[in-house]
């Protein structure tokens, strides 16, 4: 598990690569369910009259990366903390690796790893000393040198934790979560503030964890991160799950209209465009956008018309709905 909680958000800039090899697999615990790592039914959490989590149902399968998405205040971090055993629930049933987190003992905690959204490693210890201290909490920890190598901290093992940059501290968070060789890893916004290279390095590590048999539950505000990593996604809004599915199927993503855009060729009137492409709209100047449920047919009609009339189609683009489009549609209040 990571270091104690703090009210400080960690900036992060990852500058070195995370080692791409090595087996991160650990055999499933004999007491764990065969196919389900996390099972939640009717989960509720209230603070006085305010109900932050309002009857959530979800399941996380073993060996998958499951992303929980939602705007700030939607209830996702509260849900994650309940699953981790850090916060009591007001109602509902929860099983994590076959155990109710409210009654999780030391043996259960050794089977999970947690990267908190905010954390503060032991400031006066070196990186190696800090990792060694946490390794001592587990009955069968991972190899220290191997874990440092996995997260790209080998060259910084003698540096004091208080001297680490934000990205280096974040990598130490991951190392502390991995040192117990957990079956299940919780990542709460693991790449917030990372630069593009840092995020890609962390993505590679998370994907290798899955390849090694680990189960990963993460929250993120980056839709491209969820699209890249997650096997399945649940979107939470106003304390409720509003959609669950794969990145490609979430919110009927494949059924949403695509958009074709292009500039009208010089000397061509809008009324001369082929009727079969649908009803075009202009968006300033000569730029045309067409919403279509059949982009292949619409593109065929448009390009055939252009070839028959010897027209160019400047800036021709086809844009399908992104995960961000679907997410915004699902989480925007209709009240």
Short mmCIF file of C-alpha atoms in Angstrom, two decimals:
data_model
loop_
_atom_site.label_atom_id
_atom_site.label_comp_id
_atom_site.label_asym_id
_atom_site.label_seq_id
_atom_site.Cartn_x
_atom_site.Cartn_y
_atom_site.Cartn_z
CA UNK A 1 0.00 0.00 0.00
CA UNK A 2 1.13 3.55 -0.45
CA UNK A 3 2.15 6.00 2.23
CA UNK A 4 -0.28 7.73 4.54
CA UNK A 5 -2.95 10.11 3.27
CA UNK A 6 -2.30 13.80 2.71
CA UNK A 7 -4.27 16.79 1.48
CA UNK A 8 -1.66 17.66 -1.09
CA UNK A 9 -2.04 17.02 -4.81
CA UNK A 10 1.18 15.73 -6.33
CA UNK A 11 2.38 17.23 -9.60
CA UNK A 12 4.19 14.69 -11.75
CA UNK A 13 6.78 14.71 -14.51
CA UNK A 14 8.19 11.29 -15.41
CA UNK A 15 11.48 11.51 -17.25
CA UNK A 16 12.87 7.98 -17.29
CA UNK A 17 11.41 4.85 -18.78
CA UNK A 18 9.85 2.06 -16.79
CA UNK A 19 11.58 -1.26 -17.39
CA UNK A 20 9.64 -3.27 -19.99
CA UNK A 21 10.37 -6.82 -18.91
CA UNK A 22 9.95 -9.26 -16.04
CA UNK A 23 7.17 -11.43 -14.79
CA UNK A 24 4.75 -9.57 -12.51
CA UNK A 25 2.43 -12.52 -12.07
CA UNK A 26 1.31 -13.99 -8.79
CA UNK A 27 -0.95 -17.03 -8.52
CA UNK A 28 -4.50 -16.18 -7.38
CA UNK A 29 -5.18 -16.71 -3.71
CA UNK A 30 -7.00 -20.02 -3.13
CA UNK A 31 -9.80 -18.26 -1.22
CA UNK A 32 -10.51 -15.80 -4.04
CA UNK A 33 -13.53 -16.19 -6.35
CA UNK A 34 -12.69 -17.96 -9.58
CA UNK A 35 -13.58 -15.17 -12.01
CA UNK A 36 -14.62 -12.10 -10.01
CA UNK A 37 -12.19 -9.79 -8.22
CA UNK A 38 -14.70 -7.16 -7.10
CA UNK A 39 -18.45 -7.54 -6.63
CA UNK A 40 -20.65 -4.60 -5.58
CA UNK A 41 -24.41 -4.59 -5.11
CA UNK A 42 -26.57 -1.66 -4.02
CA UNK A 43 -23.60 0.28 -2.62
CA UNK A 44 -24.56 3.45 -0.74
CA UNK A 45 -22.67 6.09 1.18
CA UNK A 46 -24.36 9.04 2.90
CA UNK A 47 -23.02 12.07 4.73
CA UNK A 48 -25.93 13.33 6.76
CA UNK A 49 -28.72 14.08 4.31
CA UNK A 50 -26.36 13.99 1.32
CA UNK A 51 -26.14 10.66 -0.49
CA UNK A 52 -22.76 10.59 -2.29
CA UNK A 53 -23.14 7.04 -3.61
CA UNK A 54 -26.67 5.97 -4.51
CA UNK A 55 -27.03 2.23 -5.09
CA UNK A 56 -24.07 1.26 -7.25
CA UNK A 57 -23.86 -2.21 -8.82
CA UNK A 58 -20.70 -3.38 -10.57
CA UNK A 59 -18.38 -6.35 -11.04
CA UNK A 60 -14.69 -6.44 -11.91
CA UNK A 61 -13.38 -9.60 -13.48
CA UNK A 62 -10.02 -11.09 -12.60
CA UNK A 63 -7.19 -10.07 -14.91
CA UNK A 64 -8.90 -7.02 -16.40
CA UNK A 65 -8.31 -3.28 -16.23
CA UNK A 66 -11.52 -1.64 -15.07
CA UNK A 67 -11.87 2.14 -15.24
CA UNK A 68 -14.30 4.12 -13.10
CA UNK A 69 -14.95 7.49 -14.74
CA UNK A 70 -16.90 10.49 -13.53
CA UNK A 71 -16.68 14.22 -12.88
CA UNK A 72 -15.39 15.64 -9.61
CA UNK A 73 -17.89 14.98 -6.85
CA UNK A 74 -19.59 12.13 -8.72
CA UNK A 75 -18.69 9.57 -6.04
CA UNK A 76 -15.91 7.62 -7.73
CA UNK A 77 -13.18 8.26 -5.14
CA UNK A 78 -15.63 7.48 -2.32
CA UNK A 79 -16.48 4.22 -4.08
CA UNK A 80 -12.80 3.38 -4.51
CA UNK A 81 -12.06 4.09 -0.84
CA UNK A 82 -14.89 1.77 0.22
CA UNK A 83 -13.47 -1.00 -1.97
CA UNK A 84 -10.02 -0.40 -0.47
CA UNK A 85 -11.39 -0.63 3.08
CA UNK A 86 -10.55 2.98 3.95
CA UNK A 87 -14.16 4.16 4.23
CA UNK A 88 -17.26 2.49 5.65
CA UNK A 89 -20.37 2.18 3.51
CA UNK A 90 -23.90 3.14 4.51
CA UNK A 91 -25.50 0.19 2.74
CA UNK A 92 -25.12 -2.50 0.12
CA UNK A 93 -22.92 -5.55 -0.35
CA UNK A 94 -19.22 -5.45 -1.27
CA UNK A 95 -16.76 -8.27 -1.87
CA UNK A 96 -13.14 -7.62 -2.83
CA UNK A 97 -11.17 -10.80 -3.52
CA UNK A 98 -13.98 -12.62 -1.78
CA UNK A 99 -13.77 -10.55 1.42
CA UNK A 100 -15.93 -7.73 2.80
CA UNK A 101 -13.49 -4.77 3.03
CA UNK A 102 -15.08 -3.71 6.33
CA UNK A 103 -13.72 -6.94 7.80
CA UNK A 104 -10.51 -7.25 5.80
CA UNK A 105 -7.64 -8.58 7.89
CA UNK A 106 -3.90 -8.33 7.35
CA UNK A 107 -3.85 -11.34 5.03
CA UNK A 108 -6.48 -9.65 2.83
CA UNK A 109 -4.60 -6.35 2.77
CA UNK A 110 -1.47 -8.13 1.59
CA UNK A 111 -3.40 -9.11 -1.52
CA UNK A 112 -4.24 -5.54 -2.62
CA UNK A 113 -2.10 -2.58 -3.60
CA UNK A 114 -3.25 1.03 -3.49
CA UNK A 115 -1.99 4.17 -5.21
CA UNK A 116 -3.85 7.03 -3.57
CA UNK A 117 -4.67 10.25 -5.37
CA UNK A 118 -2.60 12.12 -2.78
CA UNK A 119 0.22 10.60 -0.73
CA UNK A 120 3.43 11.54 1.06
CA UNK A 121 6.24 8.98 1.22
CA UNK A 122 8.49 9.00 4.32
CA UNK A 123 10.40 12.27 3.66
CA UNK A 124 13.63 11.55 5.57
CA UNK A 125 14.17 8.07 4.17
CA UNK A 126 15.89 7.29 0.91
CA UNK A 127 13.88 5.67 -1.85
CA UNK A 128 15.43 2.30 -1.10
CA UNK A 129 14.93 2.66 2.65
CA UNK A 130 11.28 3.62 2.15
CA UNK A 131 10.62 0.65 -0.11
CA UNK A 132 12.47 -1.66 2.29
CA UNK A 133 10.36 -0.37 5.20
CA UNK A 134 7.12 -1.13 3.35
CA UNK A 135 8.42 -4.51 2.17
CA UNK A 136 8.75 -5.44 5.84
CA UNK A 137 4.98 -5.16 6.25
CA UNK A 138 4.39 -8.14 3.94
CA UNK A 139 4.99 -11.83 4.46
CA UNK A 140 6.18 -12.43 0.89
CA UNK A 141 7.24 -9.12 -0.69
CA UNK A 142 8.62 -8.68 -4.18
CA UNK A 143 12.35 -8.38 -4.75
CA UNK A 144 13.47 -4.84 -3.88
CA UNK A 145 15.88 -4.39 -6.78
CA UNK A 146 13.41 -5.76 -9.29
CA UNK A 147 10.64 -3.45 -8.04
CA UNK A 148 12.89 -0.39 -8.25
CA UNK A 149 13.77 -1.38 -11.80
CA UNK A 150 10.12 -1.86 -12.77
CA UNK A 151 9.25 1.75 -11.92
CA UNK A 152 12.49 3.32 -13.15
CA UNK A 153 13.88 4.33 -9.74
CA UNK A 154 17.09 2.27 -9.63
CA UNK A 155 19.32 5.29 -10.24
CA UNK A 156 17.46 7.28 -7.57
CA UNK A 157 17.45 4.67 -4.80
CA UNK A 158 19.86 6.69 -2.63
CA UNK A 159 17.91 9.95 -2.93
CA UNK A 160 15.77 11.08 0.00
CA UNK A 161 12.04 10.99 -0.65
CA UNK A 162 11.67 14.68 0.18
CA UNK A 163 14.09 15.46 -2.67
CA UNK A 164 12.12 13.61 -5.33
CA UNK A 165 10.25 15.47 -8.04
CA UNK A 166 6.51 15.04 -8.34
CA UNK A 167 6.82 12.38 -11.03
CA UNK A 168 9.51 10.53 -9.10
CA UNK A 169 7.29 10.49 -6.00
CA UNK A 170 4.45 9.13 -8.10
CA UNK A 171 6.65 6.29 -9.30
CA UNK A 172 7.56 5.59 -5.69
CA UNK A 173 3.82 5.43 -4.92
CA UNK A 174 3.52 2.71 -7.55
CA UNK A 175 6.56 0.86 -6.19
CA UNK A 176 5.06 0.91 -2.68
CA UNK A 177 1.81 -0.47 -4.06
CA UNK A 178 3.64 -3.24 -5.90
CA UNK A 179 6.12 -4.30 -3.21
CA UNK A 180 3.61 -6.66 -1.58
CA UNK A 181 3.07 -8.39 -4.96
CA UNK A 182 -0.71 -7.76 -4.87
CA UNK A 183 -3.34 -9.60 -6.88
CA UNK A 184 -5.46 -6.45 -7.18
CA UNK A 185 -4.21 -2.91 -7.69
CA UNK A 186 -6.23 0.28 -7.14
CA UNK A 187 -4.97 3.36 -8.99
CA UNK A 188 -6.66 6.68 -8.20
CA UNK A 189 -5.81 9.12 -11.02
CA UNK A 190 -2.27 7.71 -11.40
CA UNK A 191 -1.08 10.07 -14.17
CA UNK A 192 -2.52 13.43 -13.12
CA UNK A 193 -0.04 16.13 -14.14
CA UNK A 194 2.20 13.79 -16.12
CA UNK A 195 3.67 14.95 -19.42
CA UNK A 196 2.86 12.83 -22.51
CA UNK A 197 6.02 10.71 -22.27
CA UNK A 198 5.41 10.08 -18.57
CA UNK A 199 1.84 8.98 -19.18
CA UNK A 200 2.86 6.55 -21.93
CA UNK A 201 5.48 5.01 -19.65
CA UNK A 202 2.90 4.51 -16.91
CA UNK A 203 0.41 3.07 -19.41
CA UNK A 204 3.01 0.52 -20.48
CA UNK A 205 3.54 -0.53 -16.87
CA UNK A 206 -0.20 -0.90 -16.20
CA UNK A 207 -0.62 -3.01 -19.34
CA UNK A 208 2.26 -5.25 -18.26
CA UNK A 209 0.62 -5.70 -14.88
CA UNK A 210 -2.50 -7.00 -16.64
CA UNK A 211 -0.37 -9.26 -18.85
CA UNK A 212 1.17 -10.65 -15.67
CA UNK A 213 -2.25 -11.62 -14.32
CA UNK A 214 -2.96 -8.62 -12.10
CA UNK A 215 -6.36 -6.98 -11.83
CA UNK A 216 -6.35 -3.18 -11.99
CA UNK A 217 -9.11 -0.77 -10.97
CA UNK A 218 -8.38 2.86 -11.86
CA UNK A 219 -9.95 6.27 -11.95
CA UNK A 220 -8.87 8.91 -14.44
CA UNK A 221 -10.01 12.18 -15.97
CA UNK A 222 -8.11 11.41 -19.19
CA UNK A 223 -10.42 9.82 -21.74
CA UNK A 224 -7.57 8.72 -23.98
CA UNK A 225 -6.07 6.93 -20.97
CA UNK A 226 -9.29 5.03 -20.33
CA UNK A 227 -9.70 4.31 -24.04
CA UNK A 228 -6.17 2.91 -24.24
CA UNK A 229 -6.04 0.91 -21.00
CA UNK A 230 -9.50 -0.20 -19.93
CA UNK A 231 -11.07 -3.50 -20.85
CA UNK A 232 -14.33 -2.18 -19.41
CA UNK A 233 -15.53 1.18 -18.12
CA UNK A 234 -18.23 2.29 -15.70
CA UNK A 235 -19.32 5.94 -15.78
CA UNK A 236 -20.62 7.39 -12.53
CA UNK A 237 -22.59 10.62 -12.32
CA UNK A 238 -24.38 12.09 -9.33
CA UNK A 239 -23.57 8.98 -7.30
CA UNK A 240 -25.03 6.49 -9.78
CA UNK A 241 -23.65 4.27 -12.53
CA UNK A 242 -25.07 5.67 -15.77
CA UNK A 243 -23.32 3.32 -18.22
CA UNK A 244 -21.04 0.29 -18.27
CA UNK A 245 -19.29 -1.30 -21.23
CA UNK A 246 -16.13 -1.61 -23.26
CA UNK A 247 -14.53 1.61 -24.52
CA UNK A 248 -15.95 0.93 -27.97
CA UNK A 249 -19.50 0.09 -26.89
CA UNK A 250 -19.98 2.46 -23.96
CA UNK A 251 -23.12 4.56 -24.29
CA UNK A 252 -23.89 2.94 -27.67
CA UNK A 253 -20.79 4.68 -29.02
CA UNK A 254 -20.75 2.65 -32.24
CA UNK A 255 -24.34 3.68 -32.99
CA UNK A 256 -23.76 7.42 -32.68
CA UNK A 257 -23.63 9.53 -35.82
CA UNK A 258 -20.28 10.22 -37.42
CA UNK A 259 -19.33 13.59 -38.90
CA UNK A 260 -17.89 14.28 -42.35
CA UNK A 261 -16.39 17.72 -42.87
CA UNK A 262 -14.77 19.39 -45.88
CA UNK A 263 -14.45 22.71 -47.65
CA UNK A 264 -16.75 23.37 -50.61
CA UNK A 265 -14.66 23.35 -53.81
CA UNK A 266 -14.07 26.74 -55.37
CA UNK A 267 -16.85 27.76 -57.75
CA UNK A 268 -19.33 25.20 -56.36
CA UNK A 269 -22.61 26.19 -54.75
CA UNK A 270 -23.82 24.35 -51.69
CA UNK A 271 -26.97 23.24 -53.53
CA UNK A 272 -24.76 21.37 -56.04
CA UNK A 273 -23.48 18.92 -53.43
CA UNK A 274 -24.79 15.34 -53.77
CA UNK A 275 -28.09 14.81 -51.99
CA UNK A 276 -27.06 11.30 -50.87
CA UNK A 277 -24.54 12.60 -48.34
CA UNK A 278 -27.32 14.01 -46.17
CA UNK A 279 -28.19 17.52 -45.06
CA UNK A 280 -24.98 19.59 -44.81
CA UNK A 281 -24.53 22.56 -42.53
CA UNK A 282 -21.93 25.29 -42.84
CA UNK A 283 -19.85 26.36 -39.89
CA UNK A 284 -18.52 29.67 -41.04
CA UNK A 285 -16.99 30.34 -44.44
CA UNK A 286 -17.09 27.45 -46.89
CA UNK A 287 -16.63 24.67 -44.32
CA UNK A 288 -19.35 21.99 -44.51
CA UNK A 289 -20.25 19.42 -41.86
CA UNK A 290 -22.52 16.43 -42.39
CA UNK A 291 -23.90 14.19 -39.64
CA UNK A 292 -24.42 10.64 -40.89
CA UNK A 293 -25.29 7.21 -39.53
CA UNK A 294 -23.70 5.58 -42.58
CA UNK A 295 -20.33 7.28 -43.12
CA UNK A 296 -19.11 4.70 -45.65
CA UNK A 297 -22.04 5.31 -47.99
CA UNK A 298 -21.90 9.08 -47.48
CA UNK A 299 -18.16 9.19 -48.22
CA UNK A 300 -18.63 7.03 -51.30
CA UNK A 301 -21.32 9.35 -52.63
CA UNK A 302 -19.25 12.45 -51.90
CA UNK A 303 -15.97 11.22 -53.39
CA UNK A 304 -17.68 9.77 -56.48
CA UNK A 305 -19.36 13.15 -57.06
CA UNK A 306 -16.00 14.92 -56.65
CA UNK A 307 -14.26 12.59 -59.11
CA UNK A 308 -17.09 12.82 -61.67
CA UNK A 309 -16.91 16.63 -61.59
CA UNK A 310 -13.12 16.88 -61.25
CA UNK A 311 -13.37 18.64 -57.87
CA UNK A 312 -10.91 18.65 -55.01
CA UNK A 313 -12.24 18.17 -51.46
CA UNK A 314 -9.94 20.31 -49.33
CA UNK A 315 -9.52 19.24 -45.69
CA UNK A 316 -11.79 16.20 -46.02
CA UNK A 317 -12.17 14.57 -42.60
CA UNK A 318 -14.22 11.76 -41.05
CA UNK A 319 -14.70 12.02 -37.31
CA UNK A 320 -16.34 9.26 -35.31
CA UNK A 321 -17.61 9.87 -31.76
CA UNK A 322 -14.79 9.72 -29.23
CA UNK A 323 -14.97 8.31 -25.74
CA UNK A 324 -14.90 11.90 -24.52
CA UNK A 325 -18.00 12.70 -26.59
CA UNK A 326 -19.83 9.75 -25.02
CA UNK A 327 -18.58 10.61 -21.54
CA UNK A 328 -19.75 14.21 -21.78
CA UNK A 329 -23.14 13.06 -23.09
CA UNK A 330 -23.53 10.64 -20.17
CA UNK A 331 -22.37 12.95 -17.40
CA UNK A 332 -23.94 16.26 -18.45
CA UNK A 333 -26.92 16.90 -16.23
CA UNK A 334 -30.28 16.78 -18.04
CA UNK A 335 -32.00 18.54 -15.12
#
